[in-house]
C-alpha positions as a LaTeX table, in Angstrom:
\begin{tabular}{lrrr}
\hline
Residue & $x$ (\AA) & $y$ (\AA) & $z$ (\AA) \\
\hline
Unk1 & 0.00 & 0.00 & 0.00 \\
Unk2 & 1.69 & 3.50 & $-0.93$ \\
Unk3 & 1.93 & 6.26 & 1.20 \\
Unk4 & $-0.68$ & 8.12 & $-0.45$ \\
Unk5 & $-3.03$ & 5.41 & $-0.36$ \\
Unk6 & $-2.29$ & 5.36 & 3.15 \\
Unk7 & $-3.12$ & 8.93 & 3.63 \\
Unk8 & $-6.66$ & 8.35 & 2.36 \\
Unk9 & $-9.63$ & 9.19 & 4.58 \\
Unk10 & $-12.30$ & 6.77 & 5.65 \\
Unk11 & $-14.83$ & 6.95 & 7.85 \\
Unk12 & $-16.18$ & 3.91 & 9.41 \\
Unk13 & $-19.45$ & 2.90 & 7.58 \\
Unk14 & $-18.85$ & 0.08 & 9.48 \\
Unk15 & $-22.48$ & $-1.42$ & 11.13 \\
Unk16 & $-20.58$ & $-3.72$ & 14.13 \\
Unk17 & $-19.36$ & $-0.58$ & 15.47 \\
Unk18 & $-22.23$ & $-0.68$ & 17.90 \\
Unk19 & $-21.37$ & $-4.70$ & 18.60 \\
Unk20 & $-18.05$ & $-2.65$ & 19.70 \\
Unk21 & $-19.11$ & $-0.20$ & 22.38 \\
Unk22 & $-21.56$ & $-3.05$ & 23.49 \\
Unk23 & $-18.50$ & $-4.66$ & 24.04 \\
Unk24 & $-16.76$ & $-2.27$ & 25.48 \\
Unk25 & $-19.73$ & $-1.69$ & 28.13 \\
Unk26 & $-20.36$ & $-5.00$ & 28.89 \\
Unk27 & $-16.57$ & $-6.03$ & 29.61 \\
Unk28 & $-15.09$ & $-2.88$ & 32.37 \\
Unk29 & $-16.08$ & $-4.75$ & 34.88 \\
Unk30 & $-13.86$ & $-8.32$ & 34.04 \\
Unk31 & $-10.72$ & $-5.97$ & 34.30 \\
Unk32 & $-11.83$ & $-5.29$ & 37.81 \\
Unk33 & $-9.48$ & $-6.24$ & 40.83 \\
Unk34 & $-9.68$ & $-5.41$ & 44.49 \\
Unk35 & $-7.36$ & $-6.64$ & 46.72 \\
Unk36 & $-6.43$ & $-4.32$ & 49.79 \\
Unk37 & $-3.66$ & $-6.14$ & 51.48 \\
Unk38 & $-0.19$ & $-7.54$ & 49.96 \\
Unk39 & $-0.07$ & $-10.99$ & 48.80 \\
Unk40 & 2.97 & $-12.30$ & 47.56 \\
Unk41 & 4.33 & $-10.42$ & 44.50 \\
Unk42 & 1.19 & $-8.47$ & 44.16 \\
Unk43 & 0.22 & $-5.04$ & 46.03 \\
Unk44 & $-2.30$ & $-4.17$ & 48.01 \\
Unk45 & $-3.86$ & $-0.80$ & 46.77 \\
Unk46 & $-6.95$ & 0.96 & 49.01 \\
Unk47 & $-9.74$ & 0.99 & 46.20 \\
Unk48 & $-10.78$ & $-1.08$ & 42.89 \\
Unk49 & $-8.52$ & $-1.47$ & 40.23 \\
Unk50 & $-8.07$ & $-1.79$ & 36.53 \\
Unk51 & $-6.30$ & $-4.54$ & 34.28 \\
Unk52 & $-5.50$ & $-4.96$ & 30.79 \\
Unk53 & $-7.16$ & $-7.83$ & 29.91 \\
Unk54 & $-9.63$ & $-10.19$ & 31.41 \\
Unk55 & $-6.92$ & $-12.79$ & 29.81 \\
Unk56 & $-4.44$ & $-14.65$ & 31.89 \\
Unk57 & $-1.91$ & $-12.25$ & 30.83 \\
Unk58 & $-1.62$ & $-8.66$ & 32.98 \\
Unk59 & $-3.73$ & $-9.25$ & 36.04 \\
Unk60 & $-2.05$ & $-6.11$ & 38.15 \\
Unk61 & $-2.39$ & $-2.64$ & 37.46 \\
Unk62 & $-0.30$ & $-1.35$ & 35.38 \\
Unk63 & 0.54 & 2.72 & 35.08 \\
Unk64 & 0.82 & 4.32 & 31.64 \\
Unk65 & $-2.08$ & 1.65 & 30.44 \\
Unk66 & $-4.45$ & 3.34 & 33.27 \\
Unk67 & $-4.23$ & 6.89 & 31.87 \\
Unk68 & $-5.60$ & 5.27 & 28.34 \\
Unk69 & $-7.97$ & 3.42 & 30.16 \\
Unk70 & $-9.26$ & 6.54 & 32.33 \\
Unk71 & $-10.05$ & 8.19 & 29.60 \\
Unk72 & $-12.53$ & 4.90 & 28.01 \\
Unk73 & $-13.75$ & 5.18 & 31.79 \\
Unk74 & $-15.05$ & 8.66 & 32.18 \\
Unk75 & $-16.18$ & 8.73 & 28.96 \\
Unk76 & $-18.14$ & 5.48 & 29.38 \\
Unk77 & $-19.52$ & 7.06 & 32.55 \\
Unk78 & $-17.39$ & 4.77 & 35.20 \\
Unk79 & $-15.67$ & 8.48 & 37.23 \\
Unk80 & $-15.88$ & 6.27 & 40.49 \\
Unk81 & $-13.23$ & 3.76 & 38.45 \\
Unk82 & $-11.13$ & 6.30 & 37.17 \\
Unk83 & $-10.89$ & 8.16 & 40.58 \\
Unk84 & $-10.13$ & 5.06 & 41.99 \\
Unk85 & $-7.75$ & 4.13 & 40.08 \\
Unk86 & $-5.90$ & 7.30 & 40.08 \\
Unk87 & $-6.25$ & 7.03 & 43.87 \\
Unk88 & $-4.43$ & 4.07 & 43.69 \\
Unk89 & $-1.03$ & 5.12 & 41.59 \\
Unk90 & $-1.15$ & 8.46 & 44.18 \\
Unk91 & $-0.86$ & 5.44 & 47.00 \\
Unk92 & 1.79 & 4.03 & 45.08 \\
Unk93 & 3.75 & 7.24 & 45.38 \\
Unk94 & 3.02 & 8.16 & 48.54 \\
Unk95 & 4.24 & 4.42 & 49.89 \\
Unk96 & 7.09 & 4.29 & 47.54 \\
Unk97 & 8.22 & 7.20 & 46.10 \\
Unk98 & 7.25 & 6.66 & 42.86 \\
Unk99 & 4.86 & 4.91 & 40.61 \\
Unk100 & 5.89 & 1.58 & 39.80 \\
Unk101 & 5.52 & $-0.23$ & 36.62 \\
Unk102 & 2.59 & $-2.13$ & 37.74 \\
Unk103 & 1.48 & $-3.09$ & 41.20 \\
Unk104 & 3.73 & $-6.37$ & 41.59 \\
Unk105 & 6.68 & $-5.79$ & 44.30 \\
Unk106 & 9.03 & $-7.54$ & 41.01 \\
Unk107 & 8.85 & $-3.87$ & 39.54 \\
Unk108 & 10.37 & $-1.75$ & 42.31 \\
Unk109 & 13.28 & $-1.03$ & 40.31 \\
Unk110 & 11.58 & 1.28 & 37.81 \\
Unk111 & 8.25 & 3.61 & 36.89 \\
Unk112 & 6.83 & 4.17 & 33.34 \\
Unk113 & 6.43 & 7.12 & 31.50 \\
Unk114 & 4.30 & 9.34 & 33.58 \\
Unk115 & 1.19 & 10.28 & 33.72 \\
Unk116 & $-0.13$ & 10.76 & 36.79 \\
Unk117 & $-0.61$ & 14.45 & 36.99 \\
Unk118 & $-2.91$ & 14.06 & 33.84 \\
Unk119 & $-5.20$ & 11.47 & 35.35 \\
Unk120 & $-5.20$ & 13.99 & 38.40 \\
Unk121 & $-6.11$ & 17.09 & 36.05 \\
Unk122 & $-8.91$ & 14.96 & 34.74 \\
Unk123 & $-10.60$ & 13.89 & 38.01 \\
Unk124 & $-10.47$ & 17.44 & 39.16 \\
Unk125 & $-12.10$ & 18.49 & 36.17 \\
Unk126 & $-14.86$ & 16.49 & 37.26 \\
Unk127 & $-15.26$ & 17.08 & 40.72 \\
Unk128 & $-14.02$ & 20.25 & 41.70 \\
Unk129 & $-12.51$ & 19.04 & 44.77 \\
Unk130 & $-10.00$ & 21.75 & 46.04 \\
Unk131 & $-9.25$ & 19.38 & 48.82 \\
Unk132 & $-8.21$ & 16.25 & 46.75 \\
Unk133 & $-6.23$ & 18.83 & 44.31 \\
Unk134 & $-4.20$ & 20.08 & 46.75 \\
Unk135 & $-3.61$ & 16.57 & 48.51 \\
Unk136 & $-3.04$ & 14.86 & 45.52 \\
Unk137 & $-0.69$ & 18.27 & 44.20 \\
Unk138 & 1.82 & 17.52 & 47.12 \\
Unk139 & 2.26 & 14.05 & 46.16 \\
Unk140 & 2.66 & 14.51 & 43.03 \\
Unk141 & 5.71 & 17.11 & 43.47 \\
Unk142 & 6.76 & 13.67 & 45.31 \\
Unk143 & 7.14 & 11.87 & 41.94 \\
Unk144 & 7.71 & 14.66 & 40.12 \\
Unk145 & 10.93 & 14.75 & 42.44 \\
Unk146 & 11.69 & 11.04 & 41.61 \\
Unk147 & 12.45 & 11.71 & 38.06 \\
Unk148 & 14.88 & 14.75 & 38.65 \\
Unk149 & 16.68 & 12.86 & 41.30 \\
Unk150 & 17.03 & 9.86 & 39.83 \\
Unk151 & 16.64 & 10.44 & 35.88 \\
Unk152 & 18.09 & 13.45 & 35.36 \\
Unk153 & 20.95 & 14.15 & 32.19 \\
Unk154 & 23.72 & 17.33 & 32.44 \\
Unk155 & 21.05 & 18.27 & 29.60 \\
Unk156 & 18.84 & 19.12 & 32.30 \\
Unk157 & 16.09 & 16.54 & 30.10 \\
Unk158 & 15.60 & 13.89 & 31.92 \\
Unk159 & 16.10 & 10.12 & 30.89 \\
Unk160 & 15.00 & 6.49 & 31.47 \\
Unk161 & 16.86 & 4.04 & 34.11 \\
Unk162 & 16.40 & 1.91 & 36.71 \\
Unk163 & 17.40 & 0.43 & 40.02 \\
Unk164 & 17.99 & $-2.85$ & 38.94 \\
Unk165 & 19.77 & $-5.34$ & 40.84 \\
Unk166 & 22.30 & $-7.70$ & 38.99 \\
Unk167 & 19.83 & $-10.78$ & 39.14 \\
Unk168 & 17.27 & $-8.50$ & 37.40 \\
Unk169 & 19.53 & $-7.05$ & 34.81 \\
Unk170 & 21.03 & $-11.09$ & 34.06 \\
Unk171 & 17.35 & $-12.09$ & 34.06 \\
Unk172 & 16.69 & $-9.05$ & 31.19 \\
Unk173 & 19.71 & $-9.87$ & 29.42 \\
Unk174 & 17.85 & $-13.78$ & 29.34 \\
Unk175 & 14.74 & $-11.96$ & 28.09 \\
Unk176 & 16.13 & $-9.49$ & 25.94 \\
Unk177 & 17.56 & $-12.23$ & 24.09 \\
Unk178 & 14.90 & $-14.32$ & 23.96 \\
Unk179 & 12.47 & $-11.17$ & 22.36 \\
Unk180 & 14.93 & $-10.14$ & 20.12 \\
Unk181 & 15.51 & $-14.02$ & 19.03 \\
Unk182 & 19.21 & $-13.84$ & 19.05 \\
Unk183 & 22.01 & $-14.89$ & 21.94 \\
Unk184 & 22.95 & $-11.70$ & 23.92 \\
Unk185 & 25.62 & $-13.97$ & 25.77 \\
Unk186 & 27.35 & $-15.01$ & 22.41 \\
Unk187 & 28.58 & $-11.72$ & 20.90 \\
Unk188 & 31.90 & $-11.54$ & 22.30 \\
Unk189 & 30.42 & $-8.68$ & 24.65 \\
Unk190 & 32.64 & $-8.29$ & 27.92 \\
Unk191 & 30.91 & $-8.45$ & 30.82 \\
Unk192 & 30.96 & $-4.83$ & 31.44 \\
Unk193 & 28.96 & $-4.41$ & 28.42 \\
Unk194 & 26.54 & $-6.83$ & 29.07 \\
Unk195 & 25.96 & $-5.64$ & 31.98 \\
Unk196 & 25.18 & $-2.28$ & 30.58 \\
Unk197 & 23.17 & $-3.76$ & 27.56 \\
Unk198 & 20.84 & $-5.37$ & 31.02 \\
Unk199 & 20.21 & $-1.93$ & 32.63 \\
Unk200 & 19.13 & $-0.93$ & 29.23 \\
Unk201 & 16.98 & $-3.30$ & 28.81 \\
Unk202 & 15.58 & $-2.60$ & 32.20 \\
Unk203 & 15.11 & 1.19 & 31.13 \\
Unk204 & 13.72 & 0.77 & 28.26 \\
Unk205 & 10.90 & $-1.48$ & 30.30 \\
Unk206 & 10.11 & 1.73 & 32.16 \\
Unk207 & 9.36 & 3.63 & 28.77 \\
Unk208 & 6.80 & 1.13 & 27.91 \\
Unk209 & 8.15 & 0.94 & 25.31 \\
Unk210 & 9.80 & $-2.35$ & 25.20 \\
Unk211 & 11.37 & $-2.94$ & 23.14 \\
Unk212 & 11.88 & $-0.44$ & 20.10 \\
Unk213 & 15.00 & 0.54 & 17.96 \\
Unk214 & 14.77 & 4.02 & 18.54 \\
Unk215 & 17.83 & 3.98 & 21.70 \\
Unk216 & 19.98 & 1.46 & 19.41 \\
Unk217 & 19.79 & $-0.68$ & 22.83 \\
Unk218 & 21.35 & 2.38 & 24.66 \\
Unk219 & 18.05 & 3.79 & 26.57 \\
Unk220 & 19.91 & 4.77 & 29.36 \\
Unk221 & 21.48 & 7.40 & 26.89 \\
Unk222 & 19.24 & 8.67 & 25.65 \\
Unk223 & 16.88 & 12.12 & 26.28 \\
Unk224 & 13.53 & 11.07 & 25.07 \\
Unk225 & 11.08 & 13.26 & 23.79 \\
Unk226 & 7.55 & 11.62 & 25.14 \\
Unk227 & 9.62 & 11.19 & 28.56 \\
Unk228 & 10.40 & 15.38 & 28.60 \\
Unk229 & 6.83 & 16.18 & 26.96 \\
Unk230 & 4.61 & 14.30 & 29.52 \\
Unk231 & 7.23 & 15.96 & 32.08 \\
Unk232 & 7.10 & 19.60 & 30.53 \\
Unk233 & 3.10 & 18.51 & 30.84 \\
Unk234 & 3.75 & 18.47 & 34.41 \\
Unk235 & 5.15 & 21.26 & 35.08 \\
Unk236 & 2.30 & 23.00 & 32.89 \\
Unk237 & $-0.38$ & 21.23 & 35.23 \\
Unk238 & 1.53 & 22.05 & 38.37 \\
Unk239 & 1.00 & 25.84 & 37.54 \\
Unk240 & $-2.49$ & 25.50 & 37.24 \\
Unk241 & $-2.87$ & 23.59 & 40.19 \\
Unk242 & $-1.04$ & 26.23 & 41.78 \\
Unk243 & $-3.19$ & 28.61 & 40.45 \\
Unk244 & $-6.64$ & 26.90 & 41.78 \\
Unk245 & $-4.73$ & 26.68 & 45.16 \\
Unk246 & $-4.11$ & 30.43 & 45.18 \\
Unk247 & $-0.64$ & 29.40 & 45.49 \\
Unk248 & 1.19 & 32.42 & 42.66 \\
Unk249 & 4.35 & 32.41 & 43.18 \\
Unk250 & 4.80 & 28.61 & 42.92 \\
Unk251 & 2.56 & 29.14 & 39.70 \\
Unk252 & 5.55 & 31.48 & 38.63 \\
Unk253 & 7.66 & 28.79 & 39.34 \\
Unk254 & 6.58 & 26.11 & 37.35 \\
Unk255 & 5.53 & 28.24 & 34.19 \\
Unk256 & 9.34 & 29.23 & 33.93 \\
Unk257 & 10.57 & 25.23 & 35.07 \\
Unk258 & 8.28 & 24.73 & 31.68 \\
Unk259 & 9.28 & 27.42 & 29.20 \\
Unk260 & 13.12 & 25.96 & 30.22 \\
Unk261 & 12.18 & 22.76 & 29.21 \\
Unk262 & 10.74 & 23.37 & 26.13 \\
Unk263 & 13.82 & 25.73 & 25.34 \\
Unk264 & 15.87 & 22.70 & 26.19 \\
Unk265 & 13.70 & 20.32 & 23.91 \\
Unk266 & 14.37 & 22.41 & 20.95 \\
Unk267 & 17.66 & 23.07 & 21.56 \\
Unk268 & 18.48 & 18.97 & 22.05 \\
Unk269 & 15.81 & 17.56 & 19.82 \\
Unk270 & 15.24 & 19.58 & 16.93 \\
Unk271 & 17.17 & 18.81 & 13.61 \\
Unk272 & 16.59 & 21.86 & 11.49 \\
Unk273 & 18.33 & 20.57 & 8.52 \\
Unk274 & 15.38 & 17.48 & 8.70 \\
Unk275 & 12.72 & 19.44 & 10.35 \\
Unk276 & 11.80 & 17.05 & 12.96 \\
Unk277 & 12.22 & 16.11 & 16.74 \\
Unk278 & 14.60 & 12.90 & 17.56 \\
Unk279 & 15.38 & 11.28 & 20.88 \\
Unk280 & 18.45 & 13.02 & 22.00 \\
Unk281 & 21.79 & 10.81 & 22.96 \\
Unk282 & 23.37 & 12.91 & 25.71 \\
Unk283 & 25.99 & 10.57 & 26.07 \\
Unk284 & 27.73 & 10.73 & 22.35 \\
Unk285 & 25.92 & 14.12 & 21.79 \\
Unk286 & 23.88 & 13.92 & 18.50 \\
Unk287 & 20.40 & 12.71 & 17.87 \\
Unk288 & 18.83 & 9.94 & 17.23 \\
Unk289 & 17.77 & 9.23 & 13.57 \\
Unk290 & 14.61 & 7.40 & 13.93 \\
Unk291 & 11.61 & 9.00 & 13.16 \\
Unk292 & 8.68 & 7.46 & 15.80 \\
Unk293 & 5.21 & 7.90 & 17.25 \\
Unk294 & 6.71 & 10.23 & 20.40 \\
Unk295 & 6.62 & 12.94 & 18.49 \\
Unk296 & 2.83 & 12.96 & 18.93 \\
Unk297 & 3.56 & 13.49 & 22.98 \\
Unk298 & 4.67 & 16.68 & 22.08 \\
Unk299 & 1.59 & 17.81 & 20.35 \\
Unk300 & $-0.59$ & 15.88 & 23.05 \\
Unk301 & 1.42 & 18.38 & 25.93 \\
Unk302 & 1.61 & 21.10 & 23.52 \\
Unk303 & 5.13 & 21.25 & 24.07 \\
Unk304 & 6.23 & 23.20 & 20.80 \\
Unk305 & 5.41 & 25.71 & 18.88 \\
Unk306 & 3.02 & 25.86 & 16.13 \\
Unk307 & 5.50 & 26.45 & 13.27 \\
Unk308 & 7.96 & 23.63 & 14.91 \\
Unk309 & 4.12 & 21.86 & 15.38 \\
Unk310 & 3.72 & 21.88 & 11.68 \\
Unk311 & 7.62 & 19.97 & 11.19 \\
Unk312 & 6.47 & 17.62 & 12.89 \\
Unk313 & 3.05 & 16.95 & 11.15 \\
Unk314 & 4.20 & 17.17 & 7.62 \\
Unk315 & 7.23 & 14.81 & 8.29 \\
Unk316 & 6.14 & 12.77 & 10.72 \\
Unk317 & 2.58 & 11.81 & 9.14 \\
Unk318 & 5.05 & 10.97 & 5.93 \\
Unk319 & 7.09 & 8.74 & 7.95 \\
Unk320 & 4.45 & 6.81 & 10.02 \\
Unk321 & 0.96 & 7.23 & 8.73 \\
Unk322 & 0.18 & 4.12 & 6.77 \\
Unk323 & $-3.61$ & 3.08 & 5.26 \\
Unk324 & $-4.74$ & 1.97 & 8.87 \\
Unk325 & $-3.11$ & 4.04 & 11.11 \\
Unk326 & 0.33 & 5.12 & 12.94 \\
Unk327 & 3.21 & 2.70 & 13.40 \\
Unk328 & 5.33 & 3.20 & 16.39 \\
Unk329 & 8.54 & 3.88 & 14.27 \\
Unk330 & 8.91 & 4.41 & 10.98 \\
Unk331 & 10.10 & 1.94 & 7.88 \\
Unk332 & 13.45 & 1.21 & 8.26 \\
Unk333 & 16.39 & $-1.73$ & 8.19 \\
Unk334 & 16.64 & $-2.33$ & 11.70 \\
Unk335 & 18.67 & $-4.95$ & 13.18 \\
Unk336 & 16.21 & $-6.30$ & 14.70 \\
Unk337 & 12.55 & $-7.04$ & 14.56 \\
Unk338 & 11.28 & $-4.85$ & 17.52 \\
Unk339 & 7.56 & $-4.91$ & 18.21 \\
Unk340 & 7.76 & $-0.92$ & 18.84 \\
Unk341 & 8.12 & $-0.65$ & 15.77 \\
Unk342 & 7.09 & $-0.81$ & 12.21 \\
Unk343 & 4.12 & $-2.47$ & 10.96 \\
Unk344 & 2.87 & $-2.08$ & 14.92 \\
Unk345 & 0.25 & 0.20 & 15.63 \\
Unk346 & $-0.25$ & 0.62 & 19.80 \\
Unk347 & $-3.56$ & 2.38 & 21.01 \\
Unk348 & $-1.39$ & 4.83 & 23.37 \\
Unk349 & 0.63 & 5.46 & 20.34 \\
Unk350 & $-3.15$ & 6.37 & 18.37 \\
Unk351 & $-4.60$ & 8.73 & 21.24 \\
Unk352 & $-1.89$ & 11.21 & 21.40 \\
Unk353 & $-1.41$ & 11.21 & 17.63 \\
Unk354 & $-5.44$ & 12.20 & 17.54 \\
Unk355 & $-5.57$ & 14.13 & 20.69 \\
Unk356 & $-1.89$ & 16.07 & 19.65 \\
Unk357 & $-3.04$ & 16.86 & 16.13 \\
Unk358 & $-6.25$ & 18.71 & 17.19 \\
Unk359 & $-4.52$ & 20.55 & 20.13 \\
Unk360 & $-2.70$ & 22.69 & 17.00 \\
Unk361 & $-5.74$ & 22.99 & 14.84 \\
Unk362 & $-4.98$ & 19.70 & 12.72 \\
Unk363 & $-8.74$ & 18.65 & 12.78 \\
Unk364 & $-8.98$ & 16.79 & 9.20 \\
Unk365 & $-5.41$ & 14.98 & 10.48 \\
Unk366 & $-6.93$ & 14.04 & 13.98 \\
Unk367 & $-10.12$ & 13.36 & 12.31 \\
Unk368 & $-8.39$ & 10.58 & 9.49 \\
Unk369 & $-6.23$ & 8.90 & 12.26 \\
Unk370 & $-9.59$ & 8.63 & 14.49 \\
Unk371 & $-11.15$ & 6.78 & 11.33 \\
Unk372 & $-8.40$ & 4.85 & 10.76 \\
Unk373 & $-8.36$ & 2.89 & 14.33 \\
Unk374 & $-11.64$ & 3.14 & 14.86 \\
Unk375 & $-12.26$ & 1.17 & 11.33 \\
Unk376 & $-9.05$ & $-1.12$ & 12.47 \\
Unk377 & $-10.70$ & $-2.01$ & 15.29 \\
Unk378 & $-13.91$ & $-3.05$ & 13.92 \\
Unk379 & $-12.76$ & $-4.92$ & 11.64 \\
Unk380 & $-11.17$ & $-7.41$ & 13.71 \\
Unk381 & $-13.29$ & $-7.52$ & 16.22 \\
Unk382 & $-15.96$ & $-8.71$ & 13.52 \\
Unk383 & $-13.48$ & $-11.32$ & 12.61 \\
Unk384 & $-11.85$ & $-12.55$ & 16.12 \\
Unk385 & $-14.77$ & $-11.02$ & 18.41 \\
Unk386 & $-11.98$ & $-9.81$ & 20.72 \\
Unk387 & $-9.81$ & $-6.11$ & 21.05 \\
Unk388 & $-6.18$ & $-6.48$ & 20.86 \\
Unk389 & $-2.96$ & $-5.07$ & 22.72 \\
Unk390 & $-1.89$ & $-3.89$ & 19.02 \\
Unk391 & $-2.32$ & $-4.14$ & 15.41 \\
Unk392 & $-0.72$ & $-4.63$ & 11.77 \\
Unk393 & $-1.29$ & $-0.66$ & 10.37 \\
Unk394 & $-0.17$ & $-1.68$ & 6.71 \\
Unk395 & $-2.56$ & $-4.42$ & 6.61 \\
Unk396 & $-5.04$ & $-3.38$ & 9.21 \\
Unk397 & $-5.21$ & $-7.04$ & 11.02 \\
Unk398 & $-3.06$ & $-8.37$ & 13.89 \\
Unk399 & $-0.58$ & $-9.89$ & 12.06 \\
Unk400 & 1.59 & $-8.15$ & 14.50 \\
Unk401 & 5.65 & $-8.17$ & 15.26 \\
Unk402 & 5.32 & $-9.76$ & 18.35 \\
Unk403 & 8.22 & $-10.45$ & 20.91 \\
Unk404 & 5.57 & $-12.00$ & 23.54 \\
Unk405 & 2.05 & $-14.07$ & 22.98 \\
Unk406 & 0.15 & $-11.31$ & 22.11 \\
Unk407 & $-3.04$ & $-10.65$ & 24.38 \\
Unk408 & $-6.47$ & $-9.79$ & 23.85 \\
Unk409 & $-6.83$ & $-6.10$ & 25.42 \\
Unk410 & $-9.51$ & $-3.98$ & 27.09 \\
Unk411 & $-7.76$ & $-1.49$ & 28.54 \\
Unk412 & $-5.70$ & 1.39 & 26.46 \\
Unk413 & $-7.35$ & $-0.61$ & 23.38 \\
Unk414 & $-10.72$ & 0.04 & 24.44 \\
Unk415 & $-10.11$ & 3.52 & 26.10 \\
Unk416 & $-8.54$ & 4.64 & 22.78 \\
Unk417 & $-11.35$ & 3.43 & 20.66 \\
Unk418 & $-13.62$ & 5.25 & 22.60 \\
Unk419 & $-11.79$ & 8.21 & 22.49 \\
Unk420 & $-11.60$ & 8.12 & 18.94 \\
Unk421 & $-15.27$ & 7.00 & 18.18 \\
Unk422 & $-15.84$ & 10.06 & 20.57 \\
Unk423 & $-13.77$ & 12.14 & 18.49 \\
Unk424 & $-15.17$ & 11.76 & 15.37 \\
Unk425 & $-18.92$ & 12.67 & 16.32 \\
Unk426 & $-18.04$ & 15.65 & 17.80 \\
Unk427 & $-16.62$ & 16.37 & 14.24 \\
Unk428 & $-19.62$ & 15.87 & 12.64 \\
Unk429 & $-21.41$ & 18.44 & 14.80 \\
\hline
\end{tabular}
């Protein structure tokens, strides 16, 4: 399929997109957990919880999946399981520091990309509670803190990493191997670099993103942009927090903390010679060179500006749009077959491109990609009856690059699909 095929529009005609949202409705509630106490591996978090999947597969909560899923919530009408759930992660923080990866005590040694302050911003929008703000605010500086302690570059962007002991990097470098279908162990690598090529591994686990060719294996060096966009995001919803508090000089403080960043993001990250925004290797100084779907979190925290906005639409749509939606990365010889990558389209990956594209007036853009997933969606769920963790964009089924058995999803699938189905009828108003 060319690229201008790909580029197409089409609106879903389809008639099974109400079998969908029936779906959808009828199957929150199997993602459901409770369970207040610790027991074993898993953690014991105050109120309800989401999943995933009502599969085998993901049966703790897990943190950048909840924002997607929030979103399917409250627009599905379920507030009380989006509060709760964002109740939870601001336990997580408050007991450890930090959000974990998911709720299993085998994840202590690193977060995921963050999004806390978001799923905060939207339950306040809903219930006005100065109270909770202010509660929740304070912890939130808490993990806010945890990143420029602990992941913070002479850049002054921030990075991925991890805490990881050496029987959790030697068990990544054991998975890594096994995902990326080669022998880690049989390269000749000394052990110093193995060990390295673990913590990587480990980091690029907290970007969710796992795993993707976009750090070359080298996460740990890397300045990402979806990592310093969510954060300039925070920094944006700190000062309006402050500002509801009546709090103005901290305001102050966090509007310039977020003008910096951005300054720093366009210094780093911006290639005017290709008119885009890379991941930025601090360590060897120079970008990277793979075009990918976190350019989107910079239009989703409107961390640019709208000529800089309009780089990154032209190119970047070029580069990853394909007939049924956004790959991760973009079409390239990689050296090896990474499921954050091209054909793979992730939901996540779909509701910043969308949300990000309207935020600078790209309506028709937002509007195409909306149809695209939406139709994607349908499609296979008419054929498999099921919603899945990800899906083939070029062909627009789930024959996938997968590095694990690839589960059926609820969760960001479903809270992206309702965004999007969302999305387009307000359009058509």
């Amino acid at each position: 399929m060319s690229v201008a095929a790909g580029l197409a529009s089409c609106r879903p005609q389809n008639p099974d997109v109400p079998a969908v949202r029936e779906f959808i409705r009828n199957n929150w509630h199997t993602t459901v957990q409770h369970c207040t106490t610790d027991t074993a591996t898993l953690i014991g978090l105050p109120h309800p919880y989401t999943v995933p999947t009502a599969g085998a597969m993901f049966r703790e909560m897990y943190y950048w999946d909840t924002f997607f899923t929030n979103e399917g919530l409250v627009r599905d009408g379920h507030p009380e399981l989006a509060k709760g759930n964002t109740d939870n992660l601001l336990h997580m923080v408050r007991r450890f520091g930090k959000v974990y990866n998911g709720s299993r005590t085998y994840y202590e040694a690193r977060s995921q990309t963050p999004y806390l302050s978001m799923m905060v911003d939207r339950i306040y929008r809903l219930t006005g509670d100065k109270q909770w703000l202010a509660d929740a605010y304070e912890t939130l500086k808490d993990e806010y803190g945890f990143w420029m302690r602990e992941r913070l570059t002479p850049t002054g962007l921030n990075r991925y990493g991890s805490s990881a002991s050496d029987a959790l990097v030697d068990e990544f470098l054991v998975t890594g191997s096994k995902r990326l279908g080669t022998d880690l162990f049989d390269k000749g690598y000394t052990p110093e670099r193995l060990h390295k090529l673990g913590l990587d591994f480990v980091a690029e686990a907290e970007s969710g993103w796992d795993f993707n060719p976009r750090y070359d294996r080298r996460c740990t060096d890397f300045c990402p942009l979806d990592l310093n966009a969510n954060l300039f995001m925070y920094e944006v919803n700190f000062a309006r927090f402050a500002q509801e508090l009546d709090r103005t000089e901290e305001m102050r403080e966090w509007i310039a903390k977020a003008e910096l960043r951005r300054a720093r993001i366009l210094e780093y990250c911006y290639d005017p010679e290709a008119k885009q925004f890379y991941d930025y290797d601090y360590v060897n100084e120079r970008r990277s060179d793979v075009i990918s779907s976190a350019i989107f979190s910079l239009l989703y925290a409107e961390a640019v500006s709208p000529k800089d906005a309009a780089s990154i639409v032209d190119q970047g749509l070029k580069a990853l749009e394909f007939a049924h939606g956004i790959a991760a990365c973009e079409n390239k010889p990689y050296d090896f077959v990474y499921q954050w990558s091209y054909p793979n389209g992730w939901a996540p990956l779909h509701f910043l491109a969308i949300k990000g594209l309207d935020n600078y007036g790209y309506k028709e853009e937002a509007s195409r990609i909306a149809s695209k997933y939406v139709d994607m969606v349908v499609r296979n769920f008419e054929s498999t009856h099921n919603l899945w963790e990800k899906y083939n964009v070029v062909e627009g089924n789930i024959n996938v690059s997968n590095e694990y058995d690839m589960p059926t999803m609820i969760g960001w699938t479903a809270g992206t699909y309702v965004t999007a189905l969302n999305y387009l009828k307000q359009s058509e108003r």
